[in-house]
Coordinates of C-alpha atoms in Angstrom, one line a residue:
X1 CA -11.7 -47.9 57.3
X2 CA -13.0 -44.8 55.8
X3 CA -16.0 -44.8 53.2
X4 CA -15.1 -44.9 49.5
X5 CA -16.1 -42.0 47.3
X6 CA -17.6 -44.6 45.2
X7 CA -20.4 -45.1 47.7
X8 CA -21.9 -41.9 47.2
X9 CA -22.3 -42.0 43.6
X10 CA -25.6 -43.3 42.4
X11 CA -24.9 -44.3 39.1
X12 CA -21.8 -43.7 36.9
X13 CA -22.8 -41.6 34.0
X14 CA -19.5 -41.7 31.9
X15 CA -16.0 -44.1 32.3
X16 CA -12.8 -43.3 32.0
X17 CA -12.9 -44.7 28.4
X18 CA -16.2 -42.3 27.6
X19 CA -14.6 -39.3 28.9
X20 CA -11.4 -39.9 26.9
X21 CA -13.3 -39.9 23.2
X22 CA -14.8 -37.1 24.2
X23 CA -12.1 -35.1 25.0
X24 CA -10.7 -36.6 22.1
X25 CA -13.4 -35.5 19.8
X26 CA -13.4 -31.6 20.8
X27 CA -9.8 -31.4 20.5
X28 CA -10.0 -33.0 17.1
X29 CA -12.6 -30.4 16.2
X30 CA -11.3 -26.8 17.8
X31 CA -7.5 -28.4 16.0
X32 CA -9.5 -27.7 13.1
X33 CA -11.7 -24.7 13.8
X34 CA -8.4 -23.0 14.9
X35 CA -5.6 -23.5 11.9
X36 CA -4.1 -20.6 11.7
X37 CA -5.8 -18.6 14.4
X38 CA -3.9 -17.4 17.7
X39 CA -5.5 -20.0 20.5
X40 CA -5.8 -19.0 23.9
X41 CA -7.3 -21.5 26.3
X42 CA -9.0 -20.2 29.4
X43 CA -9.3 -23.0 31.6
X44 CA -12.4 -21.5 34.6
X45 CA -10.8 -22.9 38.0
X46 CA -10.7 -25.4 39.8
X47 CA -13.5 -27.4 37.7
X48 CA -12.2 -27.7 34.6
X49 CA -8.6 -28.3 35.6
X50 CA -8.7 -31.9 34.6
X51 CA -10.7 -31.7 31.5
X52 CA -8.0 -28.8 30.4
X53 CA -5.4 -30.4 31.1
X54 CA -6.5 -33.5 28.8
X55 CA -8.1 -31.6 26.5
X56 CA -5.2 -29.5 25.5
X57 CA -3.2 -32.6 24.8
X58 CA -5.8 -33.7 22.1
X59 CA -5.3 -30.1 20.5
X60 CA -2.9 -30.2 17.7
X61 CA -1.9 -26.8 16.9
X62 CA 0.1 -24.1 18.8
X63 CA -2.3 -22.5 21.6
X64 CA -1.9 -20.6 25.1
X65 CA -3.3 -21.3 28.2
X66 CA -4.4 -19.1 31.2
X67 CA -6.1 -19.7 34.1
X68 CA -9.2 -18.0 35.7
X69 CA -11.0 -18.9 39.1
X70 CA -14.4 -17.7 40.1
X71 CA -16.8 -18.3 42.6
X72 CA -20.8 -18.7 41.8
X73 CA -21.4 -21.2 44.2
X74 CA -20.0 -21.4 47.8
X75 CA -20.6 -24.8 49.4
X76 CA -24.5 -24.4 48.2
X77 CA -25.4 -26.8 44.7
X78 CA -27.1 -24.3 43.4
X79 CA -25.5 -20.5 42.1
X80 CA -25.8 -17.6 44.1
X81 CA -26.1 -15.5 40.9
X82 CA -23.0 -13.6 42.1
X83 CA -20.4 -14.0 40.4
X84 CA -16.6 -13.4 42.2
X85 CA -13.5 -13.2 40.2
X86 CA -10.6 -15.1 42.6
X87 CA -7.9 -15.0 40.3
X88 CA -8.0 -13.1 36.6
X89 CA -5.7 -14.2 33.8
X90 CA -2.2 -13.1 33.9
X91 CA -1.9 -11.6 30.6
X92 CA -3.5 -9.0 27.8
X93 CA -5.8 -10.9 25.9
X94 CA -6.3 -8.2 22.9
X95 CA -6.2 -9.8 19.7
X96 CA -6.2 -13.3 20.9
X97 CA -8.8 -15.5 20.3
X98 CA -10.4 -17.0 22.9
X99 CA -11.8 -20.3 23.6
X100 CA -12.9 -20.4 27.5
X101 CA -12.7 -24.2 28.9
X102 CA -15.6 -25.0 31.2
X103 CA -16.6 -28.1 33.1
X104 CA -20.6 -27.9 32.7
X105 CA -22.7 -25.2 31.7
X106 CA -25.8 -25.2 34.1
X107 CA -27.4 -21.9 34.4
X108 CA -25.4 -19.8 32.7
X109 CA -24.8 -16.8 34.9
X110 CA -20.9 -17.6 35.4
X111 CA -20.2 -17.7 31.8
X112 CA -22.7 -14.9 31.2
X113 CA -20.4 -13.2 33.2
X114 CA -17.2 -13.8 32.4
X115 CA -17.7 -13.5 28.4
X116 CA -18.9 -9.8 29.2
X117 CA -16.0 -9.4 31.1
X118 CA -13.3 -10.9 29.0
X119 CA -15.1 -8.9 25.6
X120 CA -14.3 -5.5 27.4
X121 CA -10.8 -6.5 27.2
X122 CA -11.0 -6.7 23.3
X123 CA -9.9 -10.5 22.1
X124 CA -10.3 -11.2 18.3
X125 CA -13.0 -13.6 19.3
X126 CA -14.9 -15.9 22.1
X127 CA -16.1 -19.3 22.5
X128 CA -16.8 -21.7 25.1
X129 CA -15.9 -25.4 24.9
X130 CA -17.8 -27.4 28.1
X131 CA -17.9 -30.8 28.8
X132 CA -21.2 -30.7 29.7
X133 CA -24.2 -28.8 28.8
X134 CA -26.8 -28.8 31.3
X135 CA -30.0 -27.1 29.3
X136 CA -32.7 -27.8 31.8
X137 CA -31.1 -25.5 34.0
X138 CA -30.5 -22.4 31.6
X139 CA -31.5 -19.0 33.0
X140 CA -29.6 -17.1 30.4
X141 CA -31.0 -18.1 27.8
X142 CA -28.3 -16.6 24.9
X143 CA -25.7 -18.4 26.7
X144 CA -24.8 -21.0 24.7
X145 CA -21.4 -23.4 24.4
X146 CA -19.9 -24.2 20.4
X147 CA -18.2 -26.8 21.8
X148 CA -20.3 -29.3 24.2
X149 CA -19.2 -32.9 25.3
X150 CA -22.1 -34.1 26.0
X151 CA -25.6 -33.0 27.2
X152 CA -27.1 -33.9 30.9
X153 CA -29.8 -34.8 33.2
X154 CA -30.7 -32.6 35.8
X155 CA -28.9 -34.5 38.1
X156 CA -25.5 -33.3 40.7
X157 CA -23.2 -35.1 38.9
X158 CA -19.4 -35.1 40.2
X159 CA -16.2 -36.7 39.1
X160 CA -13.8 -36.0 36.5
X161 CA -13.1 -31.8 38.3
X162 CA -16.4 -31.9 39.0
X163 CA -17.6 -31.6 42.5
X164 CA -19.2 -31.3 45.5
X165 CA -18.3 -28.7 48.4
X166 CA -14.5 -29.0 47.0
X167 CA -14.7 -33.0 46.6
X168 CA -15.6 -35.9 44.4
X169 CA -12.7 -33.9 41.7
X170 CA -10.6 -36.9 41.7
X171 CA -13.3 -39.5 40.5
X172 CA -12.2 -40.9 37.5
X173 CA -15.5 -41.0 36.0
X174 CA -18.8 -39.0 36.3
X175 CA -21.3 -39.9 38.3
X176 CA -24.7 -38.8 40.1
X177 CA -24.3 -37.8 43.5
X178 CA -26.3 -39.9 46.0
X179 CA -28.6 -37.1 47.3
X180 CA -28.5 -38.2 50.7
X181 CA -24.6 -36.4 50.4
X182 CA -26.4 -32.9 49.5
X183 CA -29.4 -32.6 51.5
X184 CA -27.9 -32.9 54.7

């Protein structure tokens, strides 16, 4: 029988039932920043795939939703620094504004990126909602979330679209990654 996924996880930093209010608790607060204002949601592939897709159920007013997939990291646990757009959004996003859905916010280069990118293309406005804010690791430094889930430990954390070399996604949970996974 094949190892469980389970067995490389440290320690379990949020359930099922943690992650849940939390998503719960952003959605409740951009439903109100965003009466009346033209919401489109960017969900940044493939880690925030899940946290979108749950987080856009606990939003209560009309919004979009438009997909973006980039590539900072390769199979490496750290970020290159160079940022690859795989897939851009299918639409014009003038006049929209714009709330770009992130799993975690670690250094800050993708986002960095992407925000200078998506401003040349003239939306009403910009934000970023993450689920997790990683400040330890910042290297832009004005790169900030309005919308954070929770701050972490500088820890490779994995589970809920978060991952490792394409796995761990499907974890129900979030959890530290045993390191003897990564430092192979």
């Amino acid at each position: 029988m094949a190892p469980s996924m389970n067995d490389d996880i440290e320690k379990i930093l949020f359930s099922e039932e943690q992650l849940k209010a939390v998503i719960k608790s952003l959605g409740e607060q951009i439903t109100r920043d965003y009466e009346e204002k033209n919401l489109l949601l960017v969900s940044i592939l493939k880690g925030s795939v899940i946290i979108m897709a749950d987080l856009m159920r606990e939003i209560k007013i009309p919004a979009e939703i438009d997909f973006m997939a980039v590539s900072s990291y390769g199979g490496d646990t750290k970020t290159s620094g160079t940022v690859k757009i795989i897939k851009d959004l299918d639409r014009d996003i003038a006049g929209y504004d714009l709330l770009i859905v992130e799993d975690i916010l670690d250094s800050g280069k993708t986002l960095s990126y992407l925000k200078d990118i998506l401003t040349a293309r003239n939306p009403k406005s910009i934000k970023i909602c993450t689920l997790f804010d990683k400040p330890e690791r910042r290297e832009v430094p004005n790169i900030k979330a309005d919308y954070v889930g929770a701050v972490v430990p500088d820890e490779f954390i994995v589970g809920y679209g978060l991952d490792y070399d394409q796995k761990y996604r499907n974890l129900p949970f979030v959890g530290i990654l045993k390191e003897r996974v990564y430092s192979k």
